[in-house]
mmCIF file of C-alpha atoms and ligand atoms in Angstrom:
data_model
loop_
_atom_site.group_PDB
_atom_site.id
_atom_site.type_symbol
_atom_site.label_atom_id
_atom_site.label_comp_id
_atom_site.label_asym_id
_atom_site.label_seq_id
_atom_site.Cartn_x
_atom_site.Cartn_y
_atom_site.Cartn_z
ATOM 1 C CA MET H 1 -7.037 -15.506 8.474
ATOM 2 C CA THR H 2 -7.733 -19.124 8.568
ATOM 3 C CA ILE H 3 -8.487 -20.903 5.650
ATOM 4 C CA ASN H 4 -11.078 -24.353 6.160
ATOM 5 C CA LEU H 5 -9.364 -26.906 2.998
ATOM 6 C CA ASP H 6 -12.072 -29.500 4.649
ATOM 7 C CA ALA H 7 -14.699 -27.207 3.907
ATOM 8 C CA LEU H 8 -13.077 -26.595 0.424
ATOM 9 C CA ARG H 9 -13.526 -30.309 -0.393
ATOM 10 C CA HIS H 10 -17.207 -30.266 0.975
ATOM 11 C CA ASN H 11 -17.833 -27.696 -1.390
ATOM 12 C CA LEU H 12 -16.082 -29.704 -4.199
ATOM 13 C CA ALA H 13 -18.517 -33.052 -2.906
ATOM 14 C CA ILE H 14 -21.594 -30.418 -3.782
ATOM 15 C CA ALA H 15 -20.583 -29.234 -7.115
ATOM 16 C CA LYS H 16 -19.739 -33.096 -8.237
ATOM 17 C CA LYS H 17 -23.471 -34.109 -6.793
ATOM 18 C CA SER H 18 -24.944 -31.181 -8.614
ATOM 19 C CA SER H 19 -23.256 -32.265 -11.907
ATOM 20 C CA PRO H 20 -22.679 -35.824 -11.516
ATOM 21 C CA LEU H 21 -21.292 -36.912 -14.972
ATOM 22 C CA SER H 22 -18.983 -33.378 -15.772
ATOM 23 C CA LYS H 23 -15.323 -33.364 -15.243
ATOM 24 C CA ILE H 24 -14.154 -30.623 -12.863
ATOM 25 C CA VAL H 25 -12.160 -27.858 -13.537
ATOM 26 C CA ALA H 26 -11.510 -26.275 -10.469
ATOM 27 C CA VAL H 27 -10.970 -22.482 -11.048
ATOM 28 C CA LEU H 28 -8.012 -20.943 -9.022
ATOM 29 C CA LYS H 29 -7.475 -17.695 -11.308
ATOM 30 C CA ALA H 30 -6.392 -14.366 -9.013
ATOM 31 C CA ASN H 31 -4.320 -16.866 -6.237
ATOM 32 C CA ALA H 32 -7.895 -18.836 -5.868
ATOM 33 C CA TYR H 33 -9.930 -16.067 -5.079
ATOM 34 C CA GLY H 34 -7.646 -15.102 -2.402
ATOM 35 C CA HIS H 35 -7.398 -18.303 -0.367
ATOM 36 C CA GLY H 36 -3.904 -19.201 -1.588
ATOM 37 C CA ALA H 37 -3.688 -20.874 -5.196
ATOM 38 C CA VAL H 38 -0.875 -23.837 -4.537
ATOM 39 C CA GLU H 39 -2.791 -24.480 -1.103
ATOM 40 C CA VAL H 40 -6.256 -25.171 -2.837
ATOM 41 C CA ALA H 41 -4.321 -27.023 -5.560
ATOM 42 C CA PHE H 42 -2.471 -29.784 -3.466
ATOM 43 C CA ALA H 43 -5.973 -29.936 -1.357
ATOM 44 C CA ILE H 44 -8.304 -31.214 -4.164
ATOM 45 C CA GLN H 45 -5.639 -32.124 -7.053
ATOM 46 C CA ASP H 46 -6.738 -35.986 -6.625
ATOM 47 C CA ARG H 47 -10.799 -35.220 -6.824
ATOM 48 C CA VAL H 48 -10.691 -32.599 -10.133
ATOM 49 C CA GLU H 49 -9.599 -33.285 -13.429
ATOM 50 C CA MET H 50 -7.595 -29.653 -13.970
ATOM 51 C CA PHE H 51 -7.280 -26.386 -12.857
ATOM 52 C CA ALA H 52 -7.994 -23.039 -14.208
ATOM 53 C CA VAL H 53 -5.955 -19.823 -14.255
ATOM 54 C CA SER H 54 -6.217 -16.577 -16.113
ATOM 55 C CA SER H 55 -2.519 -16.063 -16.793
ATOM 56 C CA ILE H 56 0.184 -17.884 -17.906
ATOM 57 C CA GLU H 57 2.187 -16.578 -15.218
ATOM 58 C CA GLU H 58 -0.979 -18.096 -12.344
ATOM 59 C CA ALA H 59 0.106 -21.305 -14.210
ATOM 60 C CA MET H 60 3.188 -21.502 -14.108
ATOM 61 C CA HIS H 61 3.139 -21.143 -10.551
ATOM 62 C CA LEU H 62 1.447 -24.060 -10.001
ATOM 63 C CA ARG H 63 3.543 -26.088 -11.969
ATOM 64 C CA ASP H 64 6.778 -24.185 -9.780
ATOM 65 C CA ALA H 65 4.802 -25.696 -6.561
ATOM 66 C CA GLY H 66 4.817 -28.832 -8.027
ATOM 67 C CA LEU H 67 1.874 -29.759 -9.485
ATOM 68 C CA THR H 68 1.043 -31.569 -12.580
ATOM 69 C CA ARG H 69 -2.472 -31.724 -13.320
ATOM 70 C CA PRO H 70 -3.411 -29.952 -16.627
ATOM 71 C CA VAL H 71 -4.399 -26.103 -16.649
ATOM 72 C CA LEU H 72 -6.390 -24.055 -18.504
ATOM 73 C CA LEU H 73 -5.672 -20.633 -19.503
ATOM 74 C CA LEU H 74 -8.745 -18.933 -19.645
ATOM 75 C CA GLU H 75 -7.947 -16.172 -21.549
ATOM 76 C CA GLY H 76 -5.585 -18.207 -23.559
ATOM 77 C CA CYS H 77 -2.374 -16.857 -24.623
ATOM 78 C CA PHE H 78 -1.172 -13.530 -25.307
ATOM 79 C CA SER H 79 1.717 -14.151 -27.300
ATOM 80 C CA GLU H 80 3.367 -16.459 -29.693
ATOM 81 C CA ASN H 81 5.980 -17.686 -27.146
ATOM 82 C CA GLU H 82 3.417 -18.576 -24.491
ATOM 83 C CA LEU H 83 1.620 -21.093 -26.977
ATOM 84 C CA ALA H 84 5.176 -22.800 -26.873
ATOM 85 C CA GLN H 85 5.284 -22.494 -23.410
ATOM 86 C CA ALA H 86 1.763 -23.444 -22.725
ATOM 87 C CA ALA H 87 2.583 -27.025 -24.775
ATOM 88 C CA ALA H 88 5.308 -27.957 -22.873
ATOM 89 C CA PHE H 89 3.808 -27.296 -19.869
ATOM 90 C CA ASP H 90 0.792 -29.215 -20.668
ATOM 91 C CA PHE H 91 -1.640 -26.242 -20.234
ATOM 92 C CA SER H 92 -4.923 -26.202 -21.912
ATOM 93 C CA VAL H 93 -5.200 -23.234 -23.984
ATOM 94 C CA VAL H 94 -8.699 -21.040 -24.680
ATOM 95 C CA PHE H 95 -8.852 -19.924 -28.099
ATOM 96 C CA HIS H 96 -11.446 -16.669 -28.110
ATOM 97 C CA SER H 97 -10.157 -14.621 -30.988
ATOM 98 C CA GLU H 98 -9.090 -15.213 -34.471
ATOM 99 C CA TYR H 99 -5.899 -13.667 -33.938
ATOM 100 C CA GLN H 100 -5.015 -16.201 -31.349
ATOM 101 C CA VAL H 101 -5.727 -18.869 -33.944
ATOM 102 C CA ASN H 102 -3.609 -17.428 -36.226
ATOM 103 C CA ALA H 103 -0.611 -17.501 -33.707
ATOM 104 C CA LEU H 104 -1.045 -20.892 -33.320
ATOM 105 C CA GLU H 105 -1.035 -21.645 -37.035
ATOM 106 C CA LYS H 106 2.134 -19.252 -36.791
ATOM 107 C CA GLN H 107 4.164 -20.976 -34.088
ATOM 108 C CA SER H 108 5.942 -24.175 -34.202
ATOM 109 C CA LEU H 109 5.616 -26.348 -31.090
ATOM 110 C CA THR H 110 7.059 -29.292 -29.505
ATOM 111 C CA LYS H 111 3.930 -31.296 -29.257
ATOM 112 C CA PRO H 112 0.170 -30.547 -29.791
ATOM 113 C CA LEU H 113 -1.685 -29.004 -27.281
ATOM 114 C CA SER H 114 -5.088 -29.423 -25.876
ATOM 115 C CA ALA H 115 -7.324 -26.204 -27.366
ATOM 116 C CA TRP H 116 -10.347 -25.019 -26.227
ATOM 117 C CA LEU H 117 -12.730 -22.992 -28.489
ATOM 118 C CA LYS H 118 -14.771 -20.272 -26.841
ATOM 119 C CA ILE H 119 -17.997 -19.341 -28.236
ATOM 120 C CA ASP H 120 -20.008 -15.882 -27.659
ATOM 121 C CA THR H 121 -23.284 -16.333 -26.696
ATOM 122 C CA GLY H 122 -24.286 -13.411 -25.106
ATOM 123 C CA MET H 123 -21.553 -12.371 -22.300
ATOM 124 C CA HIS H 124 -20.035 -10.139 -24.896
ATOM 125 C CA ARG H 125 -16.491 -10.144 -23.332
ATOM 126 C CA LEU H 126 -14.479 -12.477 -24.791
ATOM 127 C CA GLY H 127 -14.980 -15.682 -27.508
ATOM 128 C CA VAL H 128 -15.783 -15.884 -31.498
ATOM 129 C CA TYR H 129 -18.670 -15.026 -32.968
ATOM 130 C CA PRO H 130 -21.389 -18.203 -33.467
ATOM 131 C CA ASP H 131 -21.322 -17.992 -37.085
ATOM 132 C CA SER H 132 -17.490 -18.259 -37.562
ATOM 133 C CA ALA H 133 -17.132 -20.945 -34.816
ATOM 134 C CA LEU H 134 -17.358 -23.535 -37.234
ATOM 135 C CA ARG H 135 -14.630 -22.151 -39.310
ATOM 136 C CA LEU H 136 -12.244 -21.367 -36.616
ATOM 137 C CA TYR H 137 -12.975 -24.825 -35.065
ATOM 138 C CA GLN H 138 -11.792 -25.890 -38.530
ATOM 139 C CA ARG H 139 -8.641 -24.260 -38.680
ATOM 140 C CA LEU H 140 -7.432 -25.372 -34.980
ATOM 141 C CA LYS H 141 -7.778 -28.738 -36.514
ATOM 142 C CA GLN H 142 -6.062 -28.324 -39.797
ATOM 143 C CA SER H 143 -3.170 -26.650 -37.881
ATOM 144 C CA ASN H 144 -2.175 -30.271 -36.538
ATOM 145 C CA LYS H 145 -1.357 -28.336 -33.543
ATOM 146 C CA THR H 146 -3.827 -29.274 -31.237
ATOM 147 C CA ARG H 147 -4.325 -32.577 -29.789
ATOM 148 C CA ASP H 148 -7.965 -34.460 -30.403
ATOM 149 C CA LEU H 149 -10.252 -33.460 -28.220
ATOM 150 C CA VAL H 150 -11.581 -29.644 -28.871
ATOM 151 C CA THR H 151 -13.875 -28.711 -26.287
ATOM 152 C CA LEU H 152 -15.924 -25.931 -27.027
ATOM 153 C CA MET H 153 -17.053 -23.628 -23.844
ATOM 154 C CA THR H 154 -19.043 -20.411 -23.326
ATOM 155 C CA HIS H 155 -19.922 -18.138 -20.426
ATOM 156 C CA MET H 156 -22.756 -17.478 -19.207
ATOM 157 C CA ALA H 157 -23.796 -13.804 -18.169
ATOM 158 C CA SER H 158 -26.471 -14.212 -15.708
ATOM 159 C CA ALA H 159 -26.594 -17.839 -14.142
ATOM 160 C CA ASP H 160 -26.829 -16.156 -10.857
ATOM 161 C CA LEU H 161 -29.975 -14.922 -11.196
ATOM 162 C CA LEU H 162 -32.274 -17.763 -10.974
ATOM 163 C CA ASP H 163 -35.390 -16.100 -13.338
ATOM 164 C CA GLU H 164 -33.422 -14.498 -15.670
ATOM 165 C CA PRO H 165 -34.413 -15.463 -19.381
ATOM 166 C CA TYR H 166 -30.841 -14.735 -20.896
ATOM 167 C CA THR H 167 -29.643 -17.832 -19.590
ATOM 168 C CA ALA H 168 -32.085 -19.865 -21.562
ATOM 169 C CA GLN H 169 -31.158 -17.998 -24.719
ATOM 170 C CA GLN H 170 -27.243 -18.129 -24.231
ATOM 171 C CA LEU H 171 -27.803 -21.922 -23.624
ATOM 172 C CA ALA H 172 -29.436 -22.427 -26.608
ATOM 173 C CA ILE H 173 -27.163 -20.530 -29.052
ATOM 174 C CA PHE H 174 -24.561 -23.146 -27.581
ATOM 175 C CA LYS H 175 -26.502 -25.812 -28.771
ATOM 176 C CA GLN H 176 -27.175 -24.595 -32.243
ATOM 177 C CA VAL H 177 -23.132 -23.981 -32.773
ATOM 178 C CA LYS H 178 -21.901 -27.496 -31.029
ATOM 179 C CA LYS H 179 -25.048 -28.851 -33.618
ATOM 180 C CA HIS H 180 -23.836 -27.349 -36.642
ATOM 181 C CA ILE H 181 -20.129 -28.120 -35.810
ATOM 182 C CA ILE H 182 -21.389 -31.666 -35.217
ATOM 183 C CA ALA H 183 -23.210 -31.646 -38.583
ATOM 184 C CA SER H 184 -19.646 -30.532 -40.608
ATOM 185 C CA GLY H 185 -18.249 -34.290 -39.561
ATOM 186 C CA ALA H 186 -16.650 -33.560 -36.072
ATOM 187 C CA SER H 187 -17.196 -36.166 -33.596
ATOM 188 C CA ASP H 188 -14.065 -35.336 -31.399
ATOM 189 C CA ILE H 189 -15.553 -32.219 -29.646
ATOM 190 C CA SER H 190 -16.474 -31.943 -25.867
ATOM 191 C CA THR H 191 -18.427 -29.113 -24.084
ATOM 192 C CA SER H 192 -17.960 -26.953 -21.231
ATOM 193 C CA ILE H 193 -20.678 -24.161 -20.083
ATOM 194 C CA GLY H 194 -21.137 -24.122 -16.242
ATOM 195 C CA ASN H 195 -19.673 -21.540 -13.298
ATOM 196 C CA SER H 196 -21.251 -22.076 -10.244
ATOM 197 C CA GLY H 197 -24.272 -20.063 -10.939
ATOM 198 C CA THR H 198 -25.342 -22.469 -13.739
ATOM 199 C CA ILE H 199 -24.005 -25.701 -11.971
ATOM 200 C CA LEU H 200 -26.279 -25.042 -8.770
ATOM 201 C CA GLY H 201 -29.318 -23.595 -10.998
ATOM 202 C CA TRP H 202 -29.379 -24.367 -14.660
ATOM 203 C CA ASP H 203 -29.565 -28.210 -15.307
ATOM 204 C CA GLU H 204 -29.752 -27.755 -19.209
ATOM 205 C CA GLY H 205 -25.811 -26.090 -18.614
ATOM 206 C CA ARG H 206 -24.344 -29.623 -17.811
ATOM 207 C CA SER H 207 -21.894 -30.066 -19.621
ATOM 208 C CA ASP H 208 -18.747 -32.411 -20.192
ATOM 209 C CA PHE H 209 -16.148 -30.032 -17.684
ATOM 210 C CA VAL H 210 -17.649 -27.792 -15.285
ATOM 211 C CA ARG H 211 -15.753 -24.697 -13.935
ATOM 212 C CA PRO H 212 -17.148 -23.726 -10.923
ATOM 213 C CA GLY H 213 -15.238 -21.250 -8.816
ATOM 214 C CA ILE H 214 -17.060 -19.194 -6.147
ATOM 215 C CA MET H 215 -18.850 -22.072 -5.111
ATOM 216 C CA LEU H 216 -15.742 -23.574 -4.140
ATOM 217 C CA TYR H 217 -14.687 -21.447 -1.609
ATOM 218 C CA GLY H 218 -17.929 -21.495 0.357
ATOM 219 C CA LEU H 219 -19.713 -18.181 -1.183
ATOM 220 C CA SER H 220 -23.168 -18.792 -3.100
ATOM 221 C CA PRO H 221 -23.821 -17.037 -6.220
ATOM 222 C CA PHE H 222 -27.156 -16.604 -5.790
ATOM 223 C CA ASP H 223 -28.684 -13.424 -3.797
ATOM 224 C CA VAL H 224 -31.523 -15.604 -2.545
ATOM 225 C CA PRO H 225 -32.073 -18.824 -0.720
ATOM 226 C CA HIS H 226 -31.184 -21.938 -2.833
ATOM 227 C CA PRO H 227 -30.986 -25.912 -1.615
ATOM 228 C CA GLU H 228 -27.708 -26.889 -2.382
ATOM 229 C CA ALA H 229 -25.688 -23.292 -2.531
ATOM 230 C CA ASP H 230 -26.872 -22.845 1.144
ATOM 231 C CA LYS H 231 -25.218 -26.494 1.915
ATOM 232 C CA LEU H 232 -21.797 -24.672 1.080
ATOM 233 C CA LEU H 233 -19.470 -24.155 3.452
ATOM 234 C CA PRO H 234 -17.185 -20.556 4.068
ATOM 235 C CA VAL H 235 -13.505 -21.772 3.458
ATOM 236 C CA MET H 236 -11.911 -18.468 4.664
ATOM 237 C CA SER H 237 -12.993 -16.868 7.824
ATOM 238 C CA LEU H 238 -11.194 -13.612 8.739
ATOM 239 C CA GLN H 239 -10.678 -13.066 12.464
ATOM 240 C CA SER H 240 -9.194 -10.247 14.704
ATOM 241 C CA LYS H 241 -9.240 -8.778 18.417
ATOM 242 C CA ILE H 242 -10.226 -6.594 20.580
ATOM 243 C CA ILE H 243 -7.518 -4.098 21.643
ATOM 244 C CA ALA H 244 -9.464 -1.647 23.954
ATOM 245 C CA ILE H 245 -13.034 -0.832 25.401
ATOM 246 C CA ARG H 246 -14.465 2.340 26.209
ATOM 247 C CA THR H 247 -17.828 3.380 27.491
ATOM 248 C CA ILE H 248 -19.071 6.539 26.206
ATOM 249 C CA ASP H 249 -21.848 8.917 26.366
ATOM 250 C CA LYS H 250 -25.279 9.628 24.688
ATOM 251 C CA GLY H 251 -24.119 12.257 21.648
ATOM 252 C CA GLU H 252 -20.727 10.894 21.567
ATOM 253 C CA ARG H 253 -19.258 10.484 18.016
ATOM 254 C CA VAL H 254 -16.822 7.157 16.935
ATOM 255 C CA GLY H 255 -14.007 7.548 14.118
ATOM 256 C CA TYR H 256 -12.891 9.345 11.474
ATOM 257 C CA GLY H 257 -15.557 12.213 10.502
ATOM 258 C CA SER H 258 -17.123 11.406 13.297
ATOM 259 C CA THR H 259 -19.635 9.888 11.472
ATOM 260 C CA TRP H 260 -21.427 7.569 14.256
ATOM 261 C CA GLU H 261 -23.059 9.010 17.440
ATOM 262 C CA ALA H 262 -23.913 6.990 20.167
ATOM 263 C CA PRO H 263 -28.036 7.218 20.580
ATOM 264 C CA GLN H 264 -26.978 6.299 24.344
ATOM 265 C CA PRO H 265 -24.287 5.487 26.352
ATOM 266 C CA SER H 266 -22.371 2.725 24.633
ATOM 267 C CA ARG H 267 -20.187 0.395 24.872
ATOM 268 C CA ILE H 268 -17.335 0.231 22.152
ATOM 269 C CA ALA H 269 -14.691 -1.996 20.938
ATOM 270 C CA THR H 270 -11.750 -1.378 19.137
ATOM 271 C CA VAL H 271 -10.349 -4.525 16.851
ATOM 272 C CA ALA H 272 -7.240 -4.256 15.206
ATOM 273 C CA ILE H 273 -8.269 -5.081 11.303
ATOM 274 C CA GLY H 274 -8.842 -2.231 8.796
ATOM 275 C CA TYR H 275 -9.063 -1.823 5.305
ATOM 276 C CA GLY H 276 -5.185 -1.974 5.305
ATOM 277 C CA ASP H 277 -6.193 -5.634 6.066
ATOM 278 C CA GLY H 278 -8.562 -6.008 3.150
ATOM 279 C CA TYR H 279 -11.747 -5.552 5.420
ATOM 280 C CA PRO H 280 -13.374 -2.699 2.866
ATOM 281 C CA ARG H 281 -13.565 0.493 4.186
ATOM 282 C CA ASN H 282 -17.053 1.560 2.530
ATOM 283 C CA ALA H 283 -18.425 -0.896 4.821
ATOM 284 C CA LYS H 284 -20.967 1.303 6.590
ATOM 285 C CA SER H 285 -22.404 1.672 9.839
ATOM 286 C CA GLY H 286 -24.500 -1.255 11.103
ATOM 287 C CA THR H 287 -22.245 -3.927 9.316
ATOM 288 C CA PRO H 288 -22.577 -7.117 11.236
ATOM 289 C CA VAL H 289 -19.277 -8.959 12.662
ATOM 290 C CA LEU H 290 -19.430 -11.552 15.381
ATOM 291 C CA VAL H 291 -18.123 -11.839 19.132
ATOM 292 C CA ARG H 292 -19.042 -14.248 21.550
ATOM 293 C CA GLY H 293 -21.012 -15.878 19.176
ATOM 294 C CA LYS H 294 -23.432 -12.923 18.936
ATOM 295 C CA ARG H 295 -23.711 -10.041 16.260
ATOM 296 C CA ALA H 296 -22.468 -6.939 17.224
ATOM 297 C CA CYS H 297 -22.366 -3.931 14.520
ATOM 298 C CA LEU H 298 -19.610 -1.672 13.245
ATOM 299 C CA ALA H 299 -19.883 2.122 14.553
ATOM 300 C CA GLY H 300 -18.193 4.639 12.312
ATOM 301 C CA ARG H 301 -15.479 4.603 9.757
ATOM 302 C CA VAL H 302 -13.031 1.423 9.169
ATOM 303 C CA SER H 303 -9.414 2.946 9.619
ATOM 304 C CA MET H 304 -6.440 1.405 7.961
ATOM 305 C CA ASP H 305 -5.348 -0.656 10.880
ATOM 306 C CA MET H 306 -8.399 -0.450 13.138
ATOM 307 C CA LEU H 307 -12.503 -0.469 13.398
ATOM 308 C CA SER H 308 -14.722 -0.086 16.196
ATOM 309 C CA ILE H 309 -17.591 -1.767 16.566
ATOM 310 C CA ASP H 310 -20.896 -0.995 19.623
ATOM 311 C CA ILE H 311 -20.563 -3.985 22.049
ATOM 312 C CA THR H 312 -23.309 -2.422 24.501
ATOM 313 C CA HIS H 313 -25.880 -4.976 24.417
ATOM 314 C CA ILE H 314 -23.105 -7.935 25.011
ATOM 315 C CA PRO H 315 -21.928 -6.995 28.378
ATOM 316 C CA GLU H 316 -19.907 -10.520 28.384
ATOM 317 C CA VAL H 317 -17.148 -8.778 25.592
ATOM 318 C CA ARG H 318 -14.051 -8.426 27.016
ATOM 319 C CA MET H 319 -10.726 -7.119 25.778
ATOM 320 C CA GLY H 320 -8.635 -9.517 23.819
ATOM 321 C CA ASP H 321 -11.836 -11.158 22.476
ATOM 322 C CA THR H 322 -12.042 -12.561 18.890
ATOM 323 C CA VAL H 323 -14.261 -10.916 16.308
ATOM 324 C CA THR H 324 -14.965 -12.657 13.196
ATOM 325 C CA LEU H 325 -15.360 -10.198 10.215
ATOM 326 C CA TRP H 326 -16.595 -12.765 8.250
ATOM 327 C CA GLY H 327 -16.558 -16.504 8.078
ATOM 328 C CA GLU H 328 -18.910 -19.282 9.531
ATOM 329 C CA SER H 329 -22.675 -18.038 10.397
ATOM 330 C CA LEU H 330 -21.795 -14.868 8.281
ATOM 331 C CA SER H 331 -21.165 -15.040 4.727
ATOM 332 C CA ALA H 332 -18.739 -12.532 3.310
ATOM 333 C CA ASN H 333 -21.531 -12.357 0.640
ATOM 334 C CA GLU H 334 -23.843 -10.466 3.439
ATOM 335 C CA VAL H 335 -20.760 -7.986 4.592
ATOM 336 C CA ALA H 336 -20.524 -7.243 0.860
ATOM 337 C CA ARG H 337 -23.886 -6.213 0.707
ATOM 338 C CA TRP H 338 -23.375 -3.392 3.414
ATOM 339 C CA ALA H 339 -20.313 -2.551 1.093
ATOM 340 C CA ASP H 340 -21.988 -2.270 -2.151
ATOM 341 C CA THR H 341 -19.659 -5.133 -3.689
ATOM 342 C CA ILE H 342 -19.809 -8.846 -3.793
ATOM 343 C CA GLY H 343 -18.273 -11.846 -1.919
ATOM 344 C CA TYR H 344 -15.581 -12.485 -4.770
ATOM 345 C CA GLU H 345 -14.629 -9.021 -4.127
ATOM 346 C CA LEU H 346 -14.029 -9.222 -0.877
ATOM 347 C CA VAL H 347 -12.339 -12.457 -0.519
ATOM 348 C CA THR H 348 -10.180 -11.803 -3.875
ATOM 349 C CA ARG H 349 -8.403 -8.830 -2.778
ATOM 350 C CA MET H 350 -6.968 -9.684 0.622
ATOM 351 C CA PRO H 351 -3.166 -8.410 0.683
ATOM 352 C CA LEU H 352 -0.819 -10.491 1.558
ATOM 353 C CA ARG H 353 -0.242 -8.752 5.127
ATOM 354 C CA VAL H 354 -2.871 -11.023 6.741
ATOM 355 C CA PRO H 355 -1.132 -14.316 6.957
ATOM 356 C CA LYS H 356 -3.086 -17.722 6.549
ATOM 357 C CA THR H 357 -3.759 -20.654 8.891
ATOM 358 C CA TYR H 358 -4.888 -23.521 6.827
ATOM 359 C CA ILE H 359 -6.900 -26.352 8.200
ATOM 360 C CA LEU H 360 -7.142 -30.173 6.515
ATOM 361 C CA SER H 361 -7.794 -32.206 9.254
ATOM 362 C CA GLU H 362 -8.008 -35.802 6.649
ATOM 363 C CA THR H 363 -5.682 -36.490 3.584
HETATM 364 C C1 PLP C 401 -14.081 -17.009 -13.492
HETATM 365 C C2 PLP C 401 -14.641 -17.806 -14.177
HETATM 366 C C3 PLP C 401 -15.239 -19.074 -13.841
HETATM 367 C C4 PLP C 401 -15.723 -19.231 -12.445
HETATM 368 O O1 PLP C 401 -16.945 -18.527 -12.082
HETATM 369 P P1 PLP C 401 -17.445 -18.561 -10.755
HETATM 370 O O2 PLP C 401 -18.625 -17.960 -10.800
HETATM 371 O O3 PLP C 401 -16.840 -18.261 -9.784
HETATM 372 O O4 PLP C 401 -18.232 -20.166 -10.654
HETATM 373 C C5 PLP C 401 -15.905 -20.392 -14.733
HETATM 374 N N1 PLP C 401 -15.360 -19.944 -16.042
HETATM 375 C C6 PLP C 401 -14.630 -18.531 -16.545
HETATM 376 C C7 PLP C 401 -14.635 -18.398 -17.905
HETATM 377 C C8 PLP C 401 -14.533 -17.542 -15.613
HETATM 378 O O5 PLP C 401 -13.586 -16.698 -15.986
#
């Protein structure tokens, strides 16, 4: 696959334009959604405030590679030891539950760490309840183990649905919590709300720090057209080659289980990529691919190392031609719909056996 880091920078510029006053926390969890966290981080380190990952192992991976920007641990620390490590390596730490505040109070640290207090405003996955936010904020401050600025954060459950009123409700709850904490005399707080859907779709969701993920990789968080999201450029492009071509009669069948039947005499190409290379096995017959700039359709089941496409309507296709499974002109989001999943999953779960070639034209 090809990873176009120029497209990544273009997408980052769209995030900045959509939320011009915010600092950018580039979300690089899960190996930068399958794009290669270290390469992605080096390409944008001078253009973002910090990086975010899910675990301390992912954060150490960035430090070991020589990246010096602050790194936010989105799920916080899972043990007291991790807190000491986080402080030592300049990782910012989310506190989403009281047990994590208890651990901070017990652990001695070589230097204070940057604390983010996560509020559950309605996603009901991580975060402290709105009515305990002030108390936990005060305990973080009184521990004397956090830096001056505490960032209040929350995460939106449905920001990708542009007419869903739930987002406005979550934003209102967050605003209340912030007001309550400020009313207690706190002057040193900042805020962080936006994932990609919020950044692009909800002006009211602007905050001091925004946390773009999927949009950096060029996939729209929305199911519907959107003027800014539609300017994103896909960063990952997955390609392979045609390794066999045959002509079959009307009524002949293709692939395991013989699930696809030729409606007419058909030209079938075999492409050297399968579910062992991250292409979803449950992509149905009819899923589009690109060859010679035209669309062709999957015919029959995806195998581990191969899949078949119907090229009857593109007579110029030859052995060795390149086939694009997703990338420019064919979004992973569109392929994902044929496989009952989302573009996030397709790019993130790419296996390591598929080599990555990086494109970066400017420095
Ligand atoms: C993954 C994640 C993001 C990024 O979300 P996208 O929808 O990919 O932009 C932001 N915030 C948190 C807490 C996350 O876990």
